[in-house]
PDB file of C-alpha atoms in Angstrom:
ATOM      1  CA  MET A   1      18.994 -36.428 -66.529  1.00 44.00           C
ATOM      2  CA  ASN A   2      21.078 -34.557 -64.068  1.00 46.00           C
ATOM      3  CA  LEU A   3      21.003 -37.393 -61.745  1.00 44.00           C
ATOM      4  CA  VAL A   4      21.791 -40.697 -63.253  1.00 54.00           C
ATOM      5  CA  GLY A   5      22.508 -44.267 -62.331  1.00 66.00           C
ATOM      6  CA  LYS A   6      23.748 -44.679 -58.672  1.00 78.00           C
ATOM      7  CA  GLU A   7      23.422 -41.030 -57.912  1.00 80.00           C
ATOM      8  CA  PHE A   8      19.675 -40.946 -58.984  1.00 80.00           C
ATOM      9  CA  VAL A   9      19.043 -44.067 -56.860  1.00 85.00           C
ATOM     10  CA  GLU A  10      20.775 -42.710 -53.822  1.00 85.00           C
ATOM     11  CA  GLU A  11      18.904 -39.422 -53.983  1.00 83.00           C
ATOM     12  CA  LEU A  12      15.651 -41.176 -54.427  1.00 80.00           C
ATOM     13  CA  SER A  13      16.342 -43.451 -51.373  1.00 87.00           C
ATOM     14  CA  THR A  14      16.532 -40.253 -49.022  1.00 87.00           C
ATOM     15  CA  ASN A  15      13.761 -38.449 -47.036  1.00 82.00           C
ATOM     16  CA  SER A  16      13.476 -35.945 -49.770  1.00 79.00           C
ATOM     17  CA  PRO A  17       9.952 -36.062 -51.329  1.00 80.00           C
ATOM     18  CA  ALA A  18      11.378 -35.433 -54.751  1.00 71.00           C
ATOM     19  CA  PRO A  19      12.493 -37.026 -56.983  1.00 85.00           C
ATOM     20  CA  GLY A  20       9.600 -39.584 -56.387  1.00 85.00           C
ATOM     21  CA  GLY A  21       7.355 -41.952 -58.206  1.00 90.00           C
ATOM     22  CA  GLY A  22       6.749 -39.584 -61.208  1.00 93.00           C
ATOM     23  CA  SER A  23      10.399 -39.361 -62.073  1.00 93.00           C
ATOM     24  CA  VAL A  24      10.851 -43.258 -61.543  1.00 95.00           C
ATOM     25  CA  SER A  25       7.814 -43.602 -64.031  1.00 96.00           C
ATOM     26  CA  ALA A  26       9.555 -41.470 -66.548  1.00 96.00           C
ATOM     27  CA  LEU A  27      12.794 -43.200 -66.065  1.00 95.00           C
ATOM     28  CA  ALA A  28      11.102 -46.568 -66.647  1.00 96.00           C
ATOM     29  CA  GLY A  29       9.745 -45.228 -69.862  1.00 97.00           C
ATOM     30  CA  ALA A  30      13.069 -44.065 -70.899  1.00 96.00           C
ATOM     31  CA  LEU A  31      14.643 -47.323 -70.309  1.00 96.00           C
ATOM     32  CA  GLY A  32      11.921 -48.927 -72.323  1.00 97.00           C
ATOM     33  CA  ALA A  33      12.379 -46.487 -75.324  1.00 98.00           C
ATOM     34  CA  ALA A  34      16.302 -47.047 -75.050  1.00 96.00           C
ATOM     35  CA  LEU A  35      15.656 -50.841 -75.288  1.00 97.00           C
ATOM     36  CA  SER A  36      13.432 -50.359 -78.205  1.00 96.00           C
ATOM     37  CA  SER A  37      16.072 -48.310 -79.951  1.00 96.00           C
ATOM     38  CA  MET A  38      18.512 -50.938 -79.388  1.00 95.00           C
ATOM     39  CA  VAL A  39      16.335 -53.671 -80.864  1.00 94.00           C
ATOM     40  CA  ALA A  40      15.608 -51.599 -83.929  1.00 93.00           C
ATOM     41  CA  ALA A  41      19.248 -50.977 -84.394  1.00 90.00           C
ATOM     42  CA  LEU A  42      20.154 -54.661 -84.019  1.00 86.00           C
ATOM     43  CA  SER A  43      17.287 -55.489 -86.600  1.00 80.00           C
ATOM     44  CA  HIS A  44      18.564 -52.710 -88.918  1.00 69.00           C
ATOM     45  CA  GLU A  45      21.907 -54.405 -89.096  1.00 66.00           C
ATOM     46  CA  LYS A  46      20.566 -57.863 -89.756  1.00 64.00           C
ATOM     47  CA  LYS A  47      20.922 -58.878 -93.409  1.00 69.00           C
ATOM     48  CA  GLU A  48      17.845 -61.178 -93.283  1.00 72.00           C
ATOM     49  CA  LEU A  49      15.747 -58.067 -92.425  1.00 64.00           C
ATOM     50  CA  LEU A  50      16.927 -55.920 -95.316  1.00 72.00           C
ATOM     51  CA  ASP A  51      13.375 -55.124 -96.555  1.00 79.00           C
ATOM     52  CA  LEU A  52      12.469 -53.961 -92.850  1.00 77.00           C
ATOM     53  CA  LYS A  53      15.497 -51.408 -92.774  1.00 83.00           C
ATOM     54  CA  PRO A  54      13.564 -48.358 -93.382  1.00 87.00           C
ATOM     55  CA  GLU A  55      10.790 -49.209 -90.939  1.00 89.00           C
ATOM     56  CA  MET A  56      13.595 -50.031 -88.132  1.00 88.00           C
ATOM     57  CA  ASP A  57      15.218 -46.722 -88.962  1.00 91.00           C
ATOM     58  CA  GLU A  58      11.937 -45.029 -88.299  1.00 94.00           C
ATOM     59  CA  ILE A  59      11.265 -46.765 -84.996  1.00 95.00           C
ATOM     60  CA  GLY A  60      14.843 -46.372 -83.888  1.00 94.00           C
ATOM     61  CA  ILE A  61      14.648 -42.539 -84.494  1.00 96.00           C
ATOM     62  CA  GLU A  62      11.205 -42.266 -82.752  1.00 97.00           C
ATOM     63  CA  ALA A  63      12.523 -44.505 -79.930  1.00 97.00           C
ATOM     64  CA  GLN A  64      15.632 -42.229 -79.253  1.00 97.00           C
ATOM     65  CA  ASN A  65      13.330 -39.106 -79.447  1.00 98.00           C
ATOM     66  CA  ILE A  66      11.030 -40.412 -76.868  1.00 98.00           C
ATOM     67  CA  LYS A  67      13.988 -41.616 -74.723  1.00 97.00           C
ATOM     68  CA  ASP A  68      15.279 -38.014 -74.690  1.00 96.00           C
ATOM     69  CA  ARG A  69      11.860 -36.638 -73.887  1.00 97.00           C
ATOM     70  CA  LEU A  70      11.369 -39.018 -70.876  1.00 97.00           C
ATOM     71  CA  SER A  71      14.849 -38.396 -69.650  1.00 94.00           C
ATOM     72  CA  PHE A  72      13.894 -34.821 -69.535  1.00 94.00           C
ATOM     73  CA  LEU A  73      10.691 -35.535 -67.599  1.00 96.00           C
ATOM     74  CA  VAL A  74      12.453 -37.395 -64.977  1.00 93.00           C
ATOM     75  CA  ASP A  75      13.825 -34.105 -63.837  1.00 91.00           C
ATOM     76  CA  GLU A  76      10.659 -31.978 -64.948  1.00 95.00           C
ATOM     77  CA  ASP A  77       8.642 -34.029 -62.595  1.00 93.00           C
ATOM     78  CA  THR A  78      10.642 -32.914 -59.796  1.00 91.00           C
ATOM     79  CA  ASN A  79      10.612 -29.354 -61.014  1.00 93.00           C
ATOM     80  CA  ALA A  80       6.897 -29.486 -61.160  1.00 94.00           C
ATOM     81  CA  PHE A  81       6.751 -30.583 -57.625  1.00 92.00           C
ATOM     82  CA  ASN A  82       9.002 -27.660 -56.705  1.00 92.00           C
ATOM     83  CA  LYS A  83       6.747 -25.255 -58.418  1.00 94.00           C
ATOM     84  CA  VAL A  84       3.757 -26.501 -56.330  1.00 94.00           C
ATOM     85  CA  MET A  85       5.812 -26.187 -53.078  1.00 93.00           C
ATOM     86  CA  ASP A  86       6.920 -22.711 -54.175  1.00 94.00           C
ATOM     87  CA  ALA A  87       3.285 -21.513 -55.033  1.00 94.00           C
ATOM     88  CA  ASN A  88       2.271 -22.834 -51.406  1.00 92.00           C
ATOM     89  CA  ARG A  89       4.914 -20.728 -49.822  1.00 94.00           C
ATOM     90  CA  LEU A  90       3.696 -17.448 -51.314  1.00 91.00           C
ATOM     91  CA  SER A  91       2.688 -14.666 -48.976  1.00 91.00           C
ATOM     92  CA  ALA A  92      -1.028 -14.174 -48.557  1.00 87.00           C
ATOM     93  CA  THR A  93      -1.334 -11.228 -46.076  1.00 89.00           C
ATOM     94  CA  ASN A  94      -4.256  -9.627 -47.827  1.00 92.00           C
ATOM     95  CA  ASP A  95      -7.152 -10.542 -50.211  1.00 90.00           C
ATOM     96  CA  GLU A  96      -5.071  -9.432 -53.182  1.00 91.00           C
ATOM     97  CA  GLU A  97      -2.128 -11.660 -52.348  1.00 91.00           C
ATOM     98  CA  GLN A  98      -4.494 -14.519 -51.343  1.00 93.00           C
ATOM     99  CA  ILE A  99      -6.064 -14.451 -54.784  1.00 93.00           C
ATOM    100  CA  ALA A 100      -2.727 -14.386 -56.692  1.00 94.00           C
ATOM    101  CA  LYS A 101      -1.430 -17.222 -54.326  1.00 94.00           C
ATOM    102  CA  ASN A 102      -4.584 -19.239 -55.163  1.00 92.00           C
ATOM    103  CA  GLN A 103      -4.102 -18.782 -58.720  1.00 93.00           C
ATOM    104  CA  ALA A 104      -0.332 -19.709 -58.602  1.00 95.00           C
ATOM    105  CA  ILE A 105      -1.249 -22.935 -56.589  1.00 94.00           C
ATOM    106  CA  GLU A 106      -3.895 -23.996 -59.273  1.00 94.00           C
ATOM    107  CA  ILE A 107      -1.362 -23.329 -62.077  1.00 95.00           C
ATOM    108  CA  ALA A 108       1.249 -25.134 -60.434  1.00 95.00           C
ATOM    109  CA  ASN A 109      -1.013 -28.126 -59.443  1.00 95.00           C
ATOM    110  CA  LYS A 110      -2.073 -28.329 -63.182  1.00 96.00           C
ATOM    111  CA  TYR A 111       1.476 -28.433 -64.338  1.00 96.00           C
ATOM    112  CA  ALA A 112       2.140 -31.268 -61.710  1.00 95.00           C
ATOM    113  CA  ILE A 113      -0.537 -33.205 -63.454  1.00 97.00           C
ATOM    114  CA  GLU A 114       0.371 -32.430 -66.993  1.00 96.00           C
ATOM    115  CA  ILE A 115       3.817 -33.689 -66.646  1.00 97.00           C
ATOM    116  CA  PRO A 116       2.988 -37.211 -65.523  1.00 97.00           C
ATOM    117  CA  LEU A 117       0.082 -37.289 -68.104  1.00 98.00           C
ATOM    118  CA  GLU A 118       2.615 -36.652 -70.748  1.00 98.00           C
ATOM    119  CA  THR A 119       4.833 -39.351 -69.224  1.00 98.00           C
ATOM    120  CA  ALA A 120       2.059 -41.817 -69.471  1.00 98.00           C
ATOM    121  CA  LYS A 121       1.254 -41.033 -73.181  1.00 98.00           C
ATOM    122  CA  LYS A 122       5.111 -41.381 -74.148  1.00 98.00           C
ATOM    123  CA  CYS A 123       5.368 -44.551 -72.094  1.00 98.00           C
ATOM    124  CA  PHE A 124       2.193 -46.023 -73.933  1.00 98.00           C
ATOM    125  CA  ARG A 125       3.981 -45.167 -77.118  1.00 98.00           C
ATOM    126  CA  VAL A 126       6.903 -47.257 -76.141  1.00 98.00           C
ATOM    127  CA  ILE A 127       4.477 -50.212 -75.756  1.00 98.00           C
ATOM    128  CA  GLU A 128       3.265 -49.539 -79.281  1.00 98.00           C
ATOM    129  CA  LEU A 129       6.845 -49.529 -80.610  1.00 98.00           C
ATOM    130  CA  ALA A 130       7.669 -52.743 -78.778  1.00 97.00           C
ATOM    131  CA  ASP A 131       4.725 -54.411 -80.256  1.00 97.00           C
ATOM    132  CA  LYS A 132       6.126 -53.650 -83.764  1.00 96.00           C
ATOM    133  CA  LEU A 133       9.669 -54.727 -82.755  1.00 96.00           C
ATOM    134  CA  VAL A 134       8.316 -58.262 -81.368  1.00 96.00           C
ATOM    135  CA  GLU A 135       6.638 -58.929 -84.649  1.00 92.00           C
ATOM    136  CA  LYS A 136       9.298 -57.689 -87.047  1.00 92.00           C
ATOM    137  CA  GLY A 137      12.455 -57.113 -85.249  1.00 87.00           C
ATOM    138  CA  ASN A 138      15.541 -59.214 -84.695  1.00 88.00           C
ATOM    139  CA  PRO A 139      14.154 -62.377 -83.294  1.00 89.00           C
ATOM    140  CA  ASN A 140      17.225 -62.862 -81.147  1.00 89.00           C
ATOM    141  CA  SER A 141      16.459 -59.581 -79.405  1.00 92.00           C
ATOM    142  CA  VAL A 142      12.664 -60.272 -78.975  1.00 95.00           C
ATOM    143  CA  SER A 143      12.981 -60.591 -75.060  1.00 96.00           C
ATOM    144  CA  ASP A 144      14.501 -57.158 -75.001  1.00 96.00           C
ATOM    145  CA  ALA A 145      11.465 -55.780 -76.940  1.00 97.00           C
ATOM    146  CA  GLY A 146       9.229 -57.657 -74.559  1.00 97.00           C
ATOM    147  CA  VAL A 147      11.079 -56.083 -71.605  1.00 97.00           C
ATOM    148  CA  ALA A 148      10.682 -52.611 -73.100  1.00 98.00           C
ATOM    149  CA  ALA A 149       7.013 -53.087 -72.919  1.00 98.00           C
ATOM    150  CA  GLU A 150       7.261 -54.440 -69.429  1.00 97.00           C
ATOM    151  CA  VAL A 151       8.879 -51.327 -67.933  1.00 98.00           C
ATOM    152  CA  ALA A 152       6.903 -48.944 -70.143  1.00 98.00           C
ATOM    153  CA  LEU A 153       3.685 -50.287 -68.645  1.00 98.00           C
ATOM    154  CA  ALA A 154       5.131 -49.533 -65.224  1.00 98.00           C
ATOM    155  CA  GLY A 155       5.749 -46.044 -66.526  1.00 98.00           C
ATOM    156  CA  VAL A 156       2.094 -45.684 -67.667  1.00 98.00           C
ATOM    157  CA  SER A 157       0.896 -47.073 -64.419  1.00 98.00           C
ATOM    158  CA  GLY A 158       3.061 -45.033 -62.188  1.00 97.00           C
ATOM    159  CA  ALA A 159       2.592 -41.932 -64.097  1.00 97.00           C
ATOM    160  CA  CYS A 160      -1.325 -42.264 -64.030  1.00 98.00           C
ATOM    161  CA  MET A 161      -1.155 -42.900 -60.354  1.00 97.00           C
ATOM    162  CA  ASN A 162       0.579 -39.413 -60.174  1.00 96.00           C
ATOM    163  CA  VAL A 163      -1.999 -37.563 -62.173  1.00 97.00           C
ATOM    164  CA  LEU A 164      -4.729 -39.126 -60.009  1.00 96.00           C
ATOM    165  CA  ILE A 165      -3.307 -38.198 -56.712  1.00 95.00           C
ATOM    166  CA  ASN A 166      -2.561 -34.701 -57.760  1.00 94.00           C
ATOM    167  CA  LEU A 167      -6.205 -34.189 -58.833  1.00 95.00           C
ATOM    168  CA  SER A 168      -7.355 -33.671 -55.212  1.00 91.00           C
ATOM    169  CA  SER A 169      -5.509 -30.335 -55.120  1.00 90.00           C
ATOM    170  CA  VAL A 170      -7.209 -28.896 -58.074  1.00 92.00           C
ATOM    171  CA  GLU A 171     -10.552 -27.132 -57.780  1.00 88.00           C
ATOM    172  CA  ASP A 172     -11.546 -27.084 -61.558  1.00 92.00           C
ATOM    173  CA  ASN A 173     -13.988 -29.997 -61.637  1.00 94.00           C
ATOM    174  CA  SER A 174     -14.346 -30.316 -65.393  1.00 95.00           C
ATOM    175  CA  TYR A 175     -10.584 -30.352 -65.715  1.00 96.00           C
ATOM    176  CA  CYS A 176     -10.414 -33.273 -63.078  1.00 96.00           C
ATOM    177  CA  ASP A 177     -13.113 -35.186 -64.866  1.00 97.00           C
ATOM    178  CA  ASP A 178     -11.335 -34.770 -68.230  1.00 97.00           C
ATOM    179  CA  MET A 179      -7.936 -36.081 -66.546  1.00 97.00           C
ATOM    180  CA  ARG A 180      -9.684 -39.075 -65.026  1.00 97.00           C
ATOM    181  CA  ASN A 181     -11.205 -39.980 -68.272  1.00 97.00           C
ATOM    182  CA  LYS A 182      -7.810 -39.539 -70.138  1.00 97.00           C
ATOM    183  CA  VAL A 183      -6.106 -41.657 -67.359  1.00 97.00           C
ATOM    184  CA  GLU A 184      -8.687 -44.337 -67.589  1.00 97.00           C
ATOM    185  CA  ASP A 185      -8.452 -44.675 -71.174  1.00 97.00           C
ATOM    186  CA  ILE A 186      -4.534 -44.821 -71.368  1.00 98.00           C
ATOM    187  CA  MET A 187      -4.471 -47.324 -68.687  1.00 97.00           C
ATOM    188  CA  GLU A 188      -7.104 -49.652 -70.348  1.00 98.00           C
ATOM    189  CA  LYS A 189      -5.007 -49.365 -73.700  1.00 98.00           C
ATOM    190  CA  ALA A 190      -1.757 -49.805 -72.124  1.00 98.00           C
ATOM    191  CA  GLU A 191      -2.622 -53.076 -70.010  1.00 97.00           C
ATOM    192  CA  SER A 192      -4.373 -54.518 -72.953  1.00 98.00           C
ATOM    193  CA  LEU A 193      -1.662 -53.958 -75.366  1.00 98.00           C
ATOM    194  CA  GLN A 194       1.143 -54.947 -73.081  1.00 97.00           C
ATOM    195  CA  LYS A 195      -0.584 -58.297 -72.511  1.00 97.00           C
ATOM    196  CA  VAL A 196      -0.460 -58.814 -76.352  1.00 97.00           C
ATOM    197  CA  VAL A 197       3.068 -58.101 -76.410  1.00 97.00           C
ATOM    198  CA  PHE A 198       3.999 -60.345 -73.651  1.00 97.00           C
ATOM    199  CA  GLU A 199       2.077 -63.283 -75.359  1.00 97.00           C
ATOM    200  CA  LYS A 200       3.747 -62.538 -78.512  1.00 97.00           C
ATOM    201  CA  THR A 201       7.177 -62.483 -76.936  1.00 97.00           C
ATOM    202  CA  MET A 202       6.527 -65.661 -75.052  1.00 96.00           C
ATOM    203  CA  ASN A 203       5.286 -67.556 -78.076  1.00 95.00           C
ATOM    204  CA  ILE A 204       8.546 -66.691 -79.914  1.00 94.00           C
ATOM    205  CA  ILE A 205      10.802 -67.500 -77.105  1.00 93.00           C
ATOM    206  CA  ASN A 206       9.096 -70.734 -76.502  1.00 90.00           C
TER     207      ASN A 206
END
């Protein structure tokens, strides 16, 4: 991330439209992935969980990769928004320029949809990893795994909102229908699994 911590929050609080909700969704997922990596590392070190070391190592590596990708998507969501703005500013003084402008706008709008869709998918994967960590990870860190799932669900929900709001700018109806179906599917799966993770976490804590 080019903007981190306080700098990111300060930039987010200004009247600039980007970074916005899409970047925050990616950041939420990145935080969940980072927490998952931490829990995996703490479980990897625990002597009582020796048999689970290979699995914890695998989860930790995947969580780190997701964290890095989502951290990239924080900025890429802003870049996608800027691409849409640039396309809309293209000159259209004749029919040829208008056609080129319309094509550029459509491409940019689709990119601004594909970025949050990827964010949603990555965030859902964080929930799946958290589910494994709640069951098999270091019990002393179970609440951290639970929090990972919570913030990852926020990432899924926020990213899906960004997909849906951007569909109104796309003229390709079949593309829009496909995106709506994908969003509906991932939201349903994410919400269902997060509830399971929450219940498992609370049962262990209590």
